[in-house]
Structure formats: C-alpha cells, structure tokens
CSV table of C-alpha atoms in Angstrom, one decimal:
chain,number,residue,atom,x,y,z
A,1,MET,CA,-38.2,-79.9,-223.6
A,2,PRO,CA,-35.8,-77.4,-221.9
A,3,PRO,CA,-32.4,-79.1,-221.4
A,4,HIS,CA,-32.3,-78.4,-217.7
A,5,LEU,CA,-35.3,-80.7,-217.2
A,6,SER,CA,-34.6,-84.4,-217.0
A,7,ALA,CA,-37.0,-87.0,-218.3
A,8,ASP,CA,-37.9,-88.1,-214.8
A,9,HIS,CA,-38.4,-84.5,-213.5
A,10,PRO,CA,-42.0,-84.1,-212.3
A,11,ALA,CA,-42.5,-81.1,-214.6
A,12,ALA,CA,-41.5,-83.2,-217.6
A,13,GLN,CA,-44.2,-85.8,-217.0
A,14,PRO,CA,-47.5,-85.6,-218.9
A,15,PRO,CA,-50.5,-84.9,-216.7
A,16,ALA,CA,-53.0,-87.7,-215.9
A,17,ARG,CA,-55.0,-87.9,-219.1
A,18,GLY,CA,-58.3,-88.7,-217.4
A,19,SER,CA,-58.2,-85.6,-215.3
A,20,VAL,CA,-57.4,-83.3,-218.2
A,21,ASP,CA,-60.1,-84.9,-220.3
A,22,ALA,CA,-62.6,-84.1,-217.5
A,23,LEU,CA,-61.5,-80.5,-217.5
A,24,ILE,CA,-61.8,-80.4,-221.3
A,25,THR,CA,-65.4,-81.7,-221.1
A,26,GLN,CA,-66.3,-79.2,-218.4
A,27,THR,CA,-64.8,-76.4,-220.4
A,28,ARG,CA,-66.7,-77.3,-223.5
A,29,GLN,CA,-70.0,-77.6,-221.6
A,30,LEU,CA,-69.5,-74.1,-220.1
A,31,LYS,CA,-68.6,-72.7,-223.6
A,32,GLY,CA,-71.8,-74.2,-225.0
A,33,ASP,CA,-73.8,-72.6,-222.1
A,34,VAL,CA,-72.2,-69.2,-222.6
A,35,ASP,CA,-72.7,-69.4,-226.4
A,36,ALA,CA,-76.4,-70.2,-225.9
A,37,VAL,CA,-76.9,-67.2,-223.7
A,38,ARG,CA,-75.0,-65.0,-226.1
A,39,ARG,CA,-77.3,-66.1,-229.0
A,40,ASP,CA,-80.3,-65.1,-227.0
A,41,ALA,CA,-78.8,-61.6,-226.1
A,42,PRO,CA,-80.1,-58.6,-228.1
A,43,ALA,CA,-77.8,-57.8,-231.0
A,44,ASP,CA,-79.1,-54.6,-232.5
A,45,GLY,CA,-76.4,-52.5,-230.8
A,46,SER,CA,-78.7,-49.6,-229.9
A,47,ASP,CA,-78.2,-49.9,-226.2
A,48,PRO,CA,-74.7,-49.3,-224.8
A,49,ARG,CA,-75.4,-51.8,-222.0
A,50,GLU,CA,-76.3,-54.5,-224.5
A,51,ARG,CA,-73.2,-53.8,-226.6
A,52,TRP,CA,-71.1,-54.1,-223.4
A,53,GLN,CA,-72.7,-57.4,-222.4
A,54,ARG,CA,-72.3,-58.9,-225.9
A,55,ALA,CA,-68.6,-57.9,-225.9
A,56,LEU,CA,-68.2,-59.7,-222.6
A,57,TYR,CA,-69.9,-62.8,-224.0
A,58,ASP,CA,-67.5,-62.7,-227.0
A,59,LEU,CA,-64.5,-62.3,-224.7
A,60,ALA,CA,-65.6,-65.2,-222.4
A,61,LEU,CA,-66.1,-67.5,-225.5
A,62,GLN,CA,-62.6,-66.5,-226.8
A,63,GLN,CA,-61.0,-67.3,-223.4
A,64,LEU,CA,-62.9,-70.6,-223.0
A,65,SER,CA,-61.9,-71.6,-226.6
A,66,GLU,CA,-58.2,-70.9,-225.7
A,67,LEU,CA,-58.5,-72.8,-222.5
A,68,ASP,CA,-60.1,-75.7,-224.4
A,69,ASP,CA,-57.3,-75.9,-226.9
A,70,HIS,CA,-54.5,-75.4,-224.3
A,71,LEU,CA,-55.9,-78.3,-222.3
A,72,ALA,CA,-55.9,-80.4,-225.4
A,73,GLN,CA,-52.2,-79.4,-226.0
A,74,LEU,CA,-51.4,-80.2,-222.4
A,75,ARG,CA,-53.1,-83.6,-222.7
A,76,ASP,CA,-51.3,-84.5,-225.9
A,77,GLY,CA,-47.9,-83.2,-224.8
A,78,PRO,CA,-45.6,-80.6,-226.3
A,79,GLU,CA,-44.1,-80.9,-229.8
A,80,PRO,CA,-40.4,-81.7,-229.3
A,81,LEU,CA,-37.9,-79.0,-230.4
A,82,PRO,CA,-35.4,-80.1,-233.0
A,83,GLU,CA,-31.8,-80.6,-231.8
A,84,ALA,CA,-30.3,-78.1,-234.3
A,85,PRO,CA,-31.3,-76.2,-237.3
A,86,ALA,CA,-29.7,-78.7,-239.7
A,87,ALA,CA,-31.6,-81.5,-238.1
A,88,ARG,CA,-34.9,-79.7,-237.8
A,89,ALA,CA,-37.8,-81.7,-239.1
A,90,VAL,CA,-40.1,-80.0,-241.6
A,91,PRO,CA,-42.9,-78.3,-239.6
A,92,THR,CA,-46.3,-79.7,-239.8
A,93,ALA,CA,-48.8,-78.1,-242.2
A,94,PRO,CA,-50.4,-74.9,-240.9
A,95,ARG,CA,-53.5,-75.5,-238.8
A,96,GLY,CA,-55.5,-72.6,-240.1
A,97,ASP,CA,-56.7,-70.2,-237.5
A,98,SER,CA,-57.0,-72.8,-234.7
A,99,LEU,CA,-56.0,-71.6,-231.3
A,100,LEU,CA,-53.3,-74.4,-231.1
A,101,SER,CA,-51.5,-72.7,-233.9
A,102,ARG,CA,-51.2,-69.6,-231.8
A,103,VAL,CA,-48.8,-71.1,-229.3
A,104,GLY,CA,-45.2,-71.8,-230.3
A,105,SER,CA,-41.9,-72.4,-228.6
A,106,ALA,CA,-38.2,-71.6,-229.1
A,107,GLU,CA,-34.8,-72.1,-227.6
A,108,TRP,CA,-31.7,-69.9,-228.2
A,109,ASN,CA,-28.3,-71.4,-227.4
A,110,LEU,CA,-26.0,-68.7,-226.3
A,111,LEU,CA,-22.8,-70.8,-226.5
A,112,THR,CA,-23.4,-71.9,-230.1
A,113,ASP,CA,-25.6,-69.0,-231.2
A,114,GLU,CA,-28.0,-71.5,-232.6
A,115,ALA,CA,-31.8,-71.2,-232.4
A,116,SER,CA,-34.6,-73.8,-232.6
A,117,TRP,CA,-38.2,-72.9,-233.3
A,118,SER,CA,-41.4,-75.0,-233.3
A,119,GLY,CA,-43.5,-75.1,-236.4
A,120,GLU,CA,-46.2,-73.1,-234.7
A,121,LEU,CA,-43.8,-70.2,-234.0
A,122,TYR,CA,-43.0,-70.0,-237.7
A,123,GLU,CA,-46.7,-69.7,-238.4
A,124,ILE,CA,-47.3,-67.1,-235.6
A,125,LEU,CA,-44.4,-64.9,-236.9
A,126,GLY,CA,-45.4,-65.4,-240.6
A,127,ARG,CA,-41.9,-66.8,-241.4
A,128,ASP,CA,-41.1,-69.3,-244.1
A,129,PRO,CA,-40.7,-72.8,-242.5
A,130,ALA,CA,-37.7,-73.5,-244.7
A,131,ALA,CA,-35.8,-70.4,-243.4
A,132,ASP,CA,-33.4,-70.5,-240.5
A,133,PRO,CA,-34.9,-69.3,-237.2
A,134,LEU,CA,-33.9,-65.8,-236.1
A,135,THR,CA,-31.2,-65.4,-233.4
A,136,LEU,CA,-31.8,-63.2,-230.4
A,137,ASP,CA,-30.0,-60.4,-232.1
A,138,GLU,CA,-32.2,-60.7,-235.2
A,139,LEU,CA,-35.5,-61.2,-233.3
A,140,PRO,CA,-36.1,-57.4,-232.7
A,141,SER,CA,-36.3,-56.9,-236.5
A,142,LEU,CA,-39.8,-58.4,-236.4
A,143,VAL,CA,-40.9,-56.1,-233.6
A,144,LEU,CA,-42.6,-52.7,-234.0
A,145,ASP,CA,-40.2,-49.9,-233.2
A,146,GLU,CA,-42.2,-48.6,-230.2
A,147,ASP,CA,-42.2,-52.1,-228.6
A,148,ARG,CA,-38.5,-53.0,-229.2
A,149,PRO,CA,-37.5,-51.5,-225.8
A,150,THR,CA,-39.9,-53.9,-224.1
A,151,LEU,CA,-38.3,-56.9,-225.7
A,152,THR,CA,-34.8,-55.7,-225.1
A,153,VAL,CA,-35.4,-55.2,-221.4
A,154,MET,CA,-37.0,-58.6,-221.0
A,155,VAL,CA,-34.2,-60.5,-222.9
A,156,THR,CA,-31.4,-58.5,-221.1
A,157,ALA,CA,-32.9,-59.2,-217.7
A,158,CYS,CA,-33.1,-62.9,-218.6
A,159,LEU,CA,-29.6,-63.3,-219.9
A,160,ILE,CA,-27.8,-61.1,-217.4
A,161,ASP,CA,-29.8,-61.4,-214.2
A,162,ALA,CA,-31.4,-64.8,-214.9
A,163,LYS,CA,-34.9,-63.4,-214.5
A,164,PRO,CA,-37.9,-65.1,-216.1
A,165,ILE,CA,-39.5,-63.5,-219.2
A,166,ASP,CA,-43.1,-62.5,-219.1
A,167,GLY,CA,-44.4,-59.7,-221.4
A,168,GLU,CA,-46.1,-58.7,-224.6
A,169,PHE,CA,-45.1,-56.9,-227.7
A,170,ARG,CA,-46.3,-56.5,-231.3
A,171,ILE,CA,-44.7,-58.0,-234.3
A,172,LEU,CA,-45.1,-57.0,-238.0
A,173,ARG,CA,-45.4,-60.1,-240.2
A,174,PRO,CA,-44.1,-60.1,-243.7
A,175,ASP,CA,-47.6,-60.1,-245.0
A,176,GLY,CA,-48.1,-56.7,-243.3
A,177,ASP,CA,-50.3,-58.1,-240.5
A,178,VAL,CA,-49.6,-56.7,-237.0
A,179,ARG,CA,-50.0,-59.3,-234.2
A,180,THR,CA,-49.7,-59.1,-230.5
A,181,VAL,CA,-47.7,-61.9,-228.9
A,182,HIS,CA,-47.1,-62.9,-225.3
A,183,MET,CA,-43.7,-64.4,-224.5
A,184,MET,CA,-43.0,-66.4,-221.4
A,185,GLY,CA,-39.6,-68.1,-220.7
A,186,GLU,CA,-36.6,-68.5,-218.5
A,187,PRO,CA,-32.8,-68.9,-218.7
A,188,VAL,CA,-31.1,-72.3,-218.6
A,189,LEU,CA,-28.0,-72.1,-216.4
A,190,ASP,CA,-24.8,-74.1,-216.8
A,191,ALA,CA,-22.8,-75.7,-214.0
A,192,ASP,CA,-21.1,-72.4,-213.0
A,193,GLY,CA,-24.5,-70.6,-212.8
A,194,SER,CA,-24.1,-68.5,-216.0
A,195,THR,CA,-26.8,-68.5,-218.6
A,196,ALA,CA,-26.2,-71.1,-221.3
A,197,SER,CA,-29.5,-70.7,-223.2
A,198,MET,CA,-32.9,-69.3,-223.1
A,199,TRP,CA,-36.2,-71.0,-223.9
A,200,ALA,CA,-39.6,-69.4,-224.3
A,201,VAL,CA,-43.2,-70.1,-225.2
A,202,VAL,CA,-44.7,-67.5,-227.5
A,203,ARG,CA,-48.5,-67.1,-227.7
A,204,ASP,CA,-50.5,-65.1,-230.2
A,205,VAL,CA,-52.9,-63.1,-228.1
A,206,SER,CA,-54.1,-60.7,-230.9
A,207,GLU,CA,-57.7,-61.9,-230.9
A,208,LEU,CA,-57.9,-61.9,-227.1
A,209,ARG,CA,-56.5,-58.4,-226.9
A,210,ARG,CA,-59.0,-57.3,-229.6
A,211,SER,CA,-61.8,-58.8,-227.6
A,212,ARG,CA,-60.6,-57.1,-224.4
A,213,ARG,CA,-60.4,-53.7,-226.3
A,214,THR,CA,-64.0,-54.2,-227.4
A,215,VAL,CA,-65.0,-54.9,-223.9
A,216,ASP,CA,-63.2,-51.8,-222.6
A,217,GLU,CA,-64.6,-49.6,-225.4
A,218,SER,CA,-68.1,-50.9,-224.7
A,219,ARG,CA,-67.7,-50.3,-221.0
A,220,ASP,CA,-66.4,-46.8,-221.6
A,221,SER,CA,-69.3,-46.1,-223.9
A,222,LEU,CA,-71.7,-47.5,-221.3
A,223,GLN,CA,-70.2,-45.2,-218.6
A,224,ARG,CA,-70.5,-42.2,-220.9
A,225,HIS,CA,-74.1,-43.1,-221.6
A,226,ARG,CA,-74.8,-43.5,-217.9
A,227,HIS,CA,-73.1,-40.2,-217.2
A,228,HIS,CA,-75.1,-38.5,-219.9
A,229,ALA,CA,-78.3,-40.0,-218.7
A,230,GLN,CA,-77.6,-38.9,-215.1
A,231,SER,CA,-76.8,-35.4,-216.3
A,232,GLU,CA,-79.9,-35.3,-218.4
A,233,ARG,CA,-82.1,-36.5,-215.5
A,234,ARG,CA,-80.6,-33.9,-213.2
A,235,LEU,CA,-81.3,-31.2,-215.7
A,236,ALA,CA,-84.8,-32.4,-216.3
A,237,VAL,CA,-85.6,-32.6,-212.6
A,238,GLU,CA,-84.2,-29.1,-212.1
A,239,LEU,CA,-86.3,-27.8,-215.0
A,240,GLN,CA,-89.4,-29.6,-213.8
A,241,GLU,CA,-89.0,-28.2,-210.2
A,242,ALA,CA,-88.5,-24.7,-211.6
A,243,VAL,CA,-91.7,-24.9,-213.7
A,244,LEU,CA,-94.2,-26.8,-211.5
A,245,PRO,CA,-96.0,-24.9,-208.7
A,246,PRO,CA,-93.7,-24.3,-205.8
A,247,TRP,CA,-96.3,-25.0,-203.2
A,248,ARG,CA,-96.4,-28.3,-201.3
A,249,GLY,CA,-99.2,-29.5,-199.2
A,250,SER,CA,-102.4,-27.5,-199.3
A,251,LEU,CA,-103.2,-24.2,-201.0
A,252,ARG,CA,-106.3,-22.0,-201.0
A,253,LEU,CA,-107.2,-19.9,-204.1
A,254,PRO,CA,-108.1,-17.2,-204.5
A,255,HIS,CA,-106.4,-15.7,-201.5
A,256,GLN,CA,-108.6,-12.8,-200.8
A,257,LYS,CA,-112.0,-14.5,-201.3
A,258,THR,CA,-114.3,-16.3,-198.8
A,259,GLU,CA,-115.4,-18.7,-201.5
A,260,THR,CA,-112.2,-20.6,-202.2
A,261,LEU,CA,-110.8,-23.9,-203.5
A,262,ASP,CA,-108.8,-26.0,-201.1
A,263,LEU,CA,-106.1,-27.5,-203.4
A,264,ALA,CA,-103.5,-30.3,-203.1
A,265,ALA,CA,-101.4,-32.1,-205.7
A,266,HIS,CA,-98.9,-34.9,-205.9
A,267,TYR,CA,-96.4,-36.1,-208.6
A,268,LEU,CA,-95.7,-39.8,-208.9
A,269,PRO,CA,-92.5,-40.7,-210.8
A,270,SER,CA,-92.1,-43.8,-212.9
A,271,SER,CA,-90.5,-46.8,-211.1
A,272,THR,CA,-89.2,-48.3,-214.3
A,273,SER,CA,-87.6,-45.3,-216.1
A,274,ALA,CA,-84.8,-43.1,-214.9
A,275,LEU,CA,-86.0,-40.3,-217.2
A,276,ILE,CA,-88.4,-37.6,-216.3
A,277,GLY,CA,-91.6,-37.4,-218.2
A,278,GLY,CA,-93.7,-34.5,-219.4
A,279,ASP,CA,-96.5,-34.6,-216.8
A,280,TRP,CA,-97.6,-31.4,-215.1
A,281,PHE,CA,-100.2,-30.0,-212.7
A,282,ASP,CA,-100.9,-26.3,-212.1
A,283,ALA,CA,-103.1,-24.0,-210.1
A,284,LEU,CA,-102.9,-20.2,-210.6
A,285,GLU,CA,-105.0,-17.3,-209.3
A,286,LEU,CA,-106.0,-15.0,-212.1
A,287,SER,CA,-106.3,-11.2,-212.0
A,288,ASP,CA,-110.1,-11.3,-212.1
A,289,GLY,CA,-110.3,-13.6,-209.1
A,290,ASP,CA,-110.8,-16.8,-211.1
A,291,THR,CA,-108.7,-19.8,-210.5
A,292,LEU,CA,-106.9,-21.7,-213.3
A,293,LEU,CA,-106.5,-25.5,-212.9
A,294,SER,CA,-104.7,-27.7,-215.4
A,295,VAL,CA,-103.0,-31.0,-215.8
A,296,GLY,CA,-101.3,-32.4,-218.8
A,297,ASP,CA,-98.8,-34.9,-220.2
A,298,LEU,CA,-96.4,-34.7,-223.2
A,299,THR,CA,-95.4,-38.0,-224.8
A,300,GLY,CA,-91.9,-39.1,-224.2
A,301,HIS,CA,-89.2,-38.6,-221.5
A,302,GLY,CA,-86.1,-36.5,-221.0
A,303,VAL,CA,-84.9,-33.0,-221.2
A,304,THR,CA,-86.4,-32.2,-224.6
A,305,VAL,CA,-89.9,-33.3,-223.4
A,306,THR,CA,-89.5,-31.4,-220.1
A,307,SER,CA,-88.4,-28.3,-221.9
A,308,SER,CA,-91.4,-28.6,-224.2
A,309,MET,CA,-93.7,-29.0,-221.2
A,310,ALA,CA,-92.2,-25.9,-219.7
A,311,MET,CA,-92.9,-24.0,-222.9
A,312,LEU,CA,-96.5,-25.3,-223.1
A,313,LEU,CA,-97.2,-24.6,-219.4
A,314,GLY,CA,-95.8,-21.1,-219.7
A,315,ALA,CA,-98.0,-20.4,-222.8
A,316,LEU,CA,-101.0,-21.7,-221.0
A,317,ARG,CA,-100.5,-19.5,-218.0
A,318,GLY,CA,-99.8,-16.4,-220.1
A,319,MET,CA,-103.0,-16.9,-222.3
A,320,ALA,CA,-105.1,-17.6,-219.2
A,321,VAL,CA,-103.9,-14.4,-217.5
A,322,ALA,CA,-104.8,-12.5,-220.6
A,323,GLY,CA,-108.4,-13.7,-220.2
A,324,THR,CA,-108.5,-16.6,-222.8
A,325,GLN,CA,-111.2,-19.1,-222.1
A,326,PRO,CA,-110.3,-22.8,-221.9
A,327,GLY,CA,-111.7,-23.8,-225.3
A,328,GLN,CA,-109.9,-21.1,-227.2
A,329,LEU,CA,-106.8,-21.7,-225.0
A,330,MET,CA,-106.6,-25.3,-226.2
A,331,THR,CA,-106.9,-24.2,-229.8
A,332,TRP,CA,-104.0,-21.9,-229.5
A,333,LEU,CA,-101.9,-24.4,-227.6
A,334,ASN,CA,-102.5,-26.9,-230.5
A,335,GLN,CA,-101.3,-24.3,-233.0
A,336,LEU,CA,-98.2,-23.7,-230.8
A,337,LEU,CA,-97.3,-27.4,-230.7
A,338,ASP,CA,-98.1,-27.8,-234.4
A,339,ALA,CA,-95.6,-25.0,-235.2
A,340,SER,CA,-93.0,-26.2,-232.8
A,341,VAL,CA,-89.5,-27.3,-234.1
A,342,GLN,CA,-89.7,-30.4,-231.8
A,343,PRO,CA,-92.9,-32.3,-232.9
A,344,ALA,CA,-94.8,-33.5,-229.8
A,345,LEU,CA,-98.2,-34.7,-228.7
A,346,ALA,CA,-99.9,-33.7,-225.5
A,347,GLY,CA,-103.0,-34.4,-223.6
A,348,ALA,CA,-104.4,-31.8,-221.3
A,349,VAL,CA,-107.3,-30.5,-219.2
A,350,CYS,CA,-107.8,-26.8,-218.5
A,351,CYS,CA,-110.4,-25.5,-216.0
A,352,ARG,CA,-111.4,-22.0,-215.0
A,353,TYR,CA,-113.3,-21.7,-211.8
A,354,ARG,CA,-115.3,-18.6,-210.8
A,355,PRO,CA,-115.8,-18.6,-207.0
A,356,GLU,CA,-118.8,-16.1,-207.0
A,357,THR,CA,-121.0,-18.5,-209.0
A,358,ARG,CA,-119.0,-21.7,-208.3
A,359,THR,CA,-118.9,-22.2,-212.1
A,360,LEU,CA,-116.3,-24.5,-213.6
A,361,THR,CA,-115.6,-23.9,-217.3
A,362,TRP,CA,-113.3,-26.5,-218.8
A,363,ALA,CA,-111.9,-28.0,-222.0
A,364,GLN,CA,-109.9,-31.1,-222.8
A,365,ALA,CA,-107.4,-32.3,-225.4
A,366,GLY,CA,-107.4,-36.1,-225.7
A,367,HIS,CA,-107.2,-36.4,-221.9
A,368,PRO,CA,-109.1,-38.1,-219.1
A,369,ALA,CA,-112.0,-36.0,-218.0
A,370,PRO,CA,-112.1,-34.6,-214.4
A,371,LEU,CA,-114.0,-36.7,-211.8
A,372,LEU,CA,-116.5,-35.0,-209.6
A,373,PHE,CA,-117.2,-36.4,-206.1
A,374,ARG,CA,-120.3,-35.3,-204.2
A,375,ASP,CA,-122.0,-36.8,-201.1
A,376,GLY,CA,-119.9,-40.0,-201.1
A,377,THR,CA,-120.4,-40.8,-204.8
A,378,GLY,CA,-118.4,-39.9,-207.9
A,379,ARG,CA,-118.9,-39.5,-211.6
A,380,VAL,CA,-117.0,-38.5,-214.7
A,381,LEU,CA,-117.8,-35.1,-216.2
A,382,ASP,CA,-119.1,-35.3,-219.8
A,383,PRO,CA,-116.1,-34.2,-221.9
A,384,PRO,CA,-116.4,-31.6,-224.7
A,385,ASP,CA,-114.8,-32.4,-228.1
A,386,GLY,CA,-111.0,-32.2,-228.2
A,387,VAL,CA,-108.2,-34.2,-229.8
A,388,LEU,CA,-104.6,-34.4,-228.6
A,389,LEU,CA,-102.6,-31.3,-228.9
A,390,GLY,CA,-100.2,-31.4,-231.8
A,391,ALA,CA,-102.2,-34.2,-233.6
A,392,THR,CA,-104.2,-32.2,-236.1
A,393,SER,CA,-103.6,-28.8,-237.6
A,394,GLY,CA,-106.5,-26.4,-237.1
A,395,ALA,CA,-108.4,-28.5,-234.6
A,396,ALA,CA,-111.2,-26.9,-232.7
A,397,TYR,CA,-111.9,-27.5,-229.0
A,398,GLY,CA,-115.2,-27.4,-227.3
A,399,GLN,CA,-116.0,-26.1,-223.8
A,400,ALA,CA,-118.3,-27.3,-221.0
A,401,GLU,CA,-119.6,-25.8,-217.8
A,402,GLU,CA,-120.4,-27.4,-214.4
A,403,THR,CA,-121.9,-25.8,-211.4
A,404,LEU,CA,-120.2,-27.0,-208.2
A,405,GLU,CA,-121.6,-27.1,-204.7
A,406,PRO,CA,-119.9,-26.6,-201.3
A,407,GLY,CA,-118.0,-29.7,-200.3
A,408,ASP,CA,-117.6,-31.0,-203.9
A,409,ILE,CA,-114.3,-32.6,-204.8
A,410,LEU,CA,-112.8,-32.3,-208.2
A,411,LEU,CA,-110.0,-34.7,-209.2
A,412,LEU,CA,-107.8,-34.0,-212.2
A,413,HIS,CA,-105.1,-36.5,-213.2
A,414,THR,CA,-102.8,-37.6,-216.0
A,415,ASP,CA,-102.6,-41.0,-217.7
A,416,GLY,CA,-101.1,-43.8,-215.8
A,417,LEU,CA,-102.3,-42.7,-212.3
A,418,VAL,CA,-103.7,-46.2,-211.9
A,419,PRO,CA,-100.7,-48.6,-212.5
A,420,GLY,CA,-101.2,-51.4,-214.9
A,421,LEU,CA,-104.4,-50.0,-216.5
A,422,HIS,CA,-104.6,-47.8,-219.5
A,423,GLU,CA,-106.8,-44.9,-219.1
A,424,GLY,CA,-110.4,-46.0,-219.8
A,425,THR,CA,-113.3,-47.5,-218.0
A,426,ALA,CA,-111.3,-49.8,-215.7
A,427,ALA,CA,-108.9,-47.0,-214.5
A,428,THR,CA,-111.8,-44.6,-214.0
A,429,HIS,CA,-113.8,-47.2,-212.1
A,430,ARG,CA,-110.8,-47.7,-209.7
A,431,LEU,CA,-110.6,-44.0,-209.1
A,432,LEU,CA,-114.4,-43.7,-208.5
A,433,GLU,CA,-114.1,-46.4,-205.9
A,434,LEU,CA,-112.4,-43.8,-203.7
A,435,ALA,CA,-115.7,-41.9,-203.3
A,436,PRO,CA,-116.4,-43.2,-199.7
A,437,ARG,CA,-113.0,-42.1,-198.5
A,438,PHE,CA,-113.3,-38.8,-200.2
A,439,GLY,CA,-116.7,-38.4,-198.5
A,440,GLU,CA,-115.0,-38.6,-195.2
A,441,ALA,CA,-112.1,-36.3,-196.1
A,442,ARG,CA,-112.0,-32.9,-194.6
A,443,THR,CA,-109.3,-31.4,-196.9
A,444,ALA,CA,-108.0,-31.8,-200.4
A,445,GLN,CA,-104.7,-33.1,-198.9
A,446,GLU,CA,-106.5,-36.0,-197.3
A,447,CYS,CA,-108.0,-36.9,-200.7
A,448,VAL,CA,-104.5,-36.8,-202.3
A,449,ARG,CA,-103.2,-38.9,-199.5
A,450,ALA,CA,-105.9,-41.5,-200.2
A,451,VAL,CA,-104.9,-41.6,-203.9
A,452,VAL,CA,-101.2,-42.1,-203.0
A,453,GLU,CA,-101.9,-44.8,-200.5
A,454,GLU,CA,-104.1,-46.6,-203.0
A,455,PHE,CA,-101.9,-46.3,-206.1
A,456,GLY,CA,-98.6,-44.7,-205.2
A,457,GLU,CA,-96.8,-47.8,-203.8
A,458,THR,CA,-97.3,-50.0,-207.0
A,459,GLU,CA,-94.7,-50.0,-209.7
A,460,ARG,CA,-95.7,-47.7,-212.6
A,461,GLU,CA,-94.3,-47.6,-216.1
A,462,ASP,CA,-94.9,-43.9,-216.6
A,463,ASP,CA,-95.0,-40.7,-214.5
A,464,ALA,CA,-98.4,-39.4,-213.3
A,465,CYS,CA,-99.8,-36.6,-211.3
A,466,VAL,CA,-103.0,-35.8,-209.5
A,467,LEU,CA,-104.6,-32.5,-208.6
A,468,VAL,CA,-107.5,-32.3,-206.1
A,469,ALA,CA,-109.7,-29.2,-205.6
A,470,ARG,CA,-112.3,-29.1,-202.8
A,471,VAL,CA,-114.9,-26.4,-202.8
A,472,THR,CA,-114.9,-25.0,-199.3
A,473,PRO,CA,-118.3,-25.0,-197.5
C-alpha cells in the first residue's frame, strides 16, 4: 500500500466482495459466449473479412480474460510490498503465464534510495527473485534504447513536477524475450510538498498489444482487399460498358430495310455479388443486310472474365462480318477458348437473321435455346448439337433454321434470368408463361419491360441478360 494512504482511507478498503464476484460471473459468462461464437467462425483464413473478425474475437477474449483476473485480484486484495530489501519475503512461486502474473508493483524511496518490488514484477522483468530490485537509475538498463526517452520523461515529470505516470515501453529480459509493459503510478509527497517516493503498478501488455496489432493488420488487409475489389469492379464495369452495344431502349436492324427486327435488351446484375460477370448480349447489322444476334455467359466474375468476354465477343463479331455461319462460328470460338492462356467455359447462342426470307439460322453451345412466341403462345426452339465453349477440344457444332412470321417474338437469354431456378424445364416454363403479355405487346421494349417486371426485382445470385427481337409486321 502506498505510504500516503492510511488504513482507513476509502481507497485502501477492499471492495464489497459480493459485487465483485457478480462482476466476475458476468465477465466469465460473456467470455464463454464470445468463445462459442469464435469457434463457429470460419478459420480457413482465405477471406480478409473473416481474418479480421477472428482477430477481433481473439482480442475480445484476451481483454475479457484480463478483466476476469484483474477483478479476481481486486477481490482478493493486493499483495503487500515488503518494508525494505533486507526484510523482503521470498516471492511466491511463478504462476506460469496466468494474467495475474502480468501485473506487478514497485516503490522507490528517494530519501533512502531503496526499492521494493512485488514478486510479480520480478517475473514480468525476468529478474532473479533473490536479486536486489533495481533503483530508478538502474531501471533504464532493462529498457530498449529507443524507448528509454519515454521512461525518462515519465519518471522526471513524476519526481520533479509531481505528475502521475502513465505510459508504455519495451523491456529486454535476460532470456532475450522482448516484452511491452504499461506503467502507472504517482509520487508520494512529504510534509513540505516535495517528492519522497514513487510507487507504480507495472502491467505486461505484450499479448494484448500483439492481439491489437493482429486486428490492425487484419483491418488494413481487409481495407486493401476492399479497395482492390472496388477498383476491379470499376474496371470490369468500364470494360463491359465499352464492349456491350451502346444502344439503350429500342433498335431496328437492318437500318435500310423495310423488313426489320425491332430489338430491345436489358442487363440484370447480381444482387449478391459485387463482381461483374461474363454475360453479354449483342445485335449487329452485317454487310450483306443480315442481322447478327447473340447472347452468352462466361463462367466466373471479375476483370479476367470480363476481358475474356470482350475477346470472345470481338472474335464473334469479326467472324460474323466475314460471313461465317453460326455453326462454324461456334467451332472456331471453341478453338479460341481452348487455346486461350486463361482457361474458361462459356455458353452462347448465335443467330443470323435474313430479313428477305425471314430465315433465322442459329447455333448454340451448352446454352438455353431461344424461345419463340407467336399468337399468344410460346415454345422452345429445338436446339442443334453443341457443348460448352472451351469444354472439349475439336468439338463440332450443329446448325438449325427457323422461318419467322411477322409479329413473331424471339427471346434470347443467359442462365439465371429466372432467380432461384437453374436453367431447365422450370425456368423455361416460367418464361413461357409470359406469352399472353407478349401477345399484347406492340414493341420489343414492352416485352423486355414485362421480363424485368416479372423477374428483375427478385434477388439473383448471378448476372443475367435478355435480348428480345420482334419481327415487324
């Protein structure tokens, strides 16, 4: 007990044991709850956010453990300091790595140049319990060179200006271990107001600081990850916008023909992923007056996938302009993906429409077939053979033809247009149920609007797009 506190001073009285016991119980219950949540948290370390959360759990448990043991020490009362070095009792046996062993106390008498340390302080500083405690002049010998000015300023301010001590510094133990300690104390004044002695509580906060560093490093890693993800998304969006058709709303192709297709399209982003996928839609007027229609989807998300989509779509346009028919076009696209440095899989539908004969020639690669709506009813076009692009070397792709009529509506779409349903009978059935609304629609844009109203507001796990072509009467 500091000599300036009398036995009847309020600060010298132990706290009510029952109230402290209640706090200890609450702390231990909370620690158990946090530990249970921590055990259930993912621990593979692959996600920066998961690493940051786990570091916070560890820090919380560390602090709750320290609070638990400090409350126990408060309940049991402080270990009394010996009166003088010669009368010092032999310190208790080391308590291992318990948190109680990380809090020690000391007093330095300036009049007699004597020092008294608790057994815990010897353990914290790694000193031989049989050795004399270090004086204030000797204490800096334990401190790392770069931290000595911090200790000197604190001690000087306490002894000369009677200011409390509150600061941290690192010590080098004889065993070579570096520890971080937090010292709190104050001067003890004599009758004339001068400093007679100084007492302090020294706490080993090495584990706590290590946990906090882990939290800080995890937080910084998470922030870098978020910044990288934001930059990647921005780049992917810019690349996607540069590649996909620039038109919005309705478009008529070919421009100089009376027999045209009324076109409209819409892109529906994922509501669960911040990354852009590899979905595309396209409509292009060819030099011979035909119109090229295509939709497709590369597996994956992010800039790499978006750039591969841009490559694929560019190749598709170039080969179509050169007169390549859909079946052969799919074969060459498959060879392109097969030889690509970045392995990828893609599903696609490619259609070539000749307005003079209203003939639709098309091919598909592991992709949902187009839907044809006529006179208020809808059906799926019979697909020719075709596997996913990039799945099999040397794959051959079939080709089919369909003669359209004025007023017909053709719907092309990518996987995931119907949220919650994998492409198949169920998803196709939901789309075919739009036939009555399509029968009343006067434009392709009205058809796209019906699709978005039906499926666009529901959360979707993946991006999707829809392209509608209406044969003008």
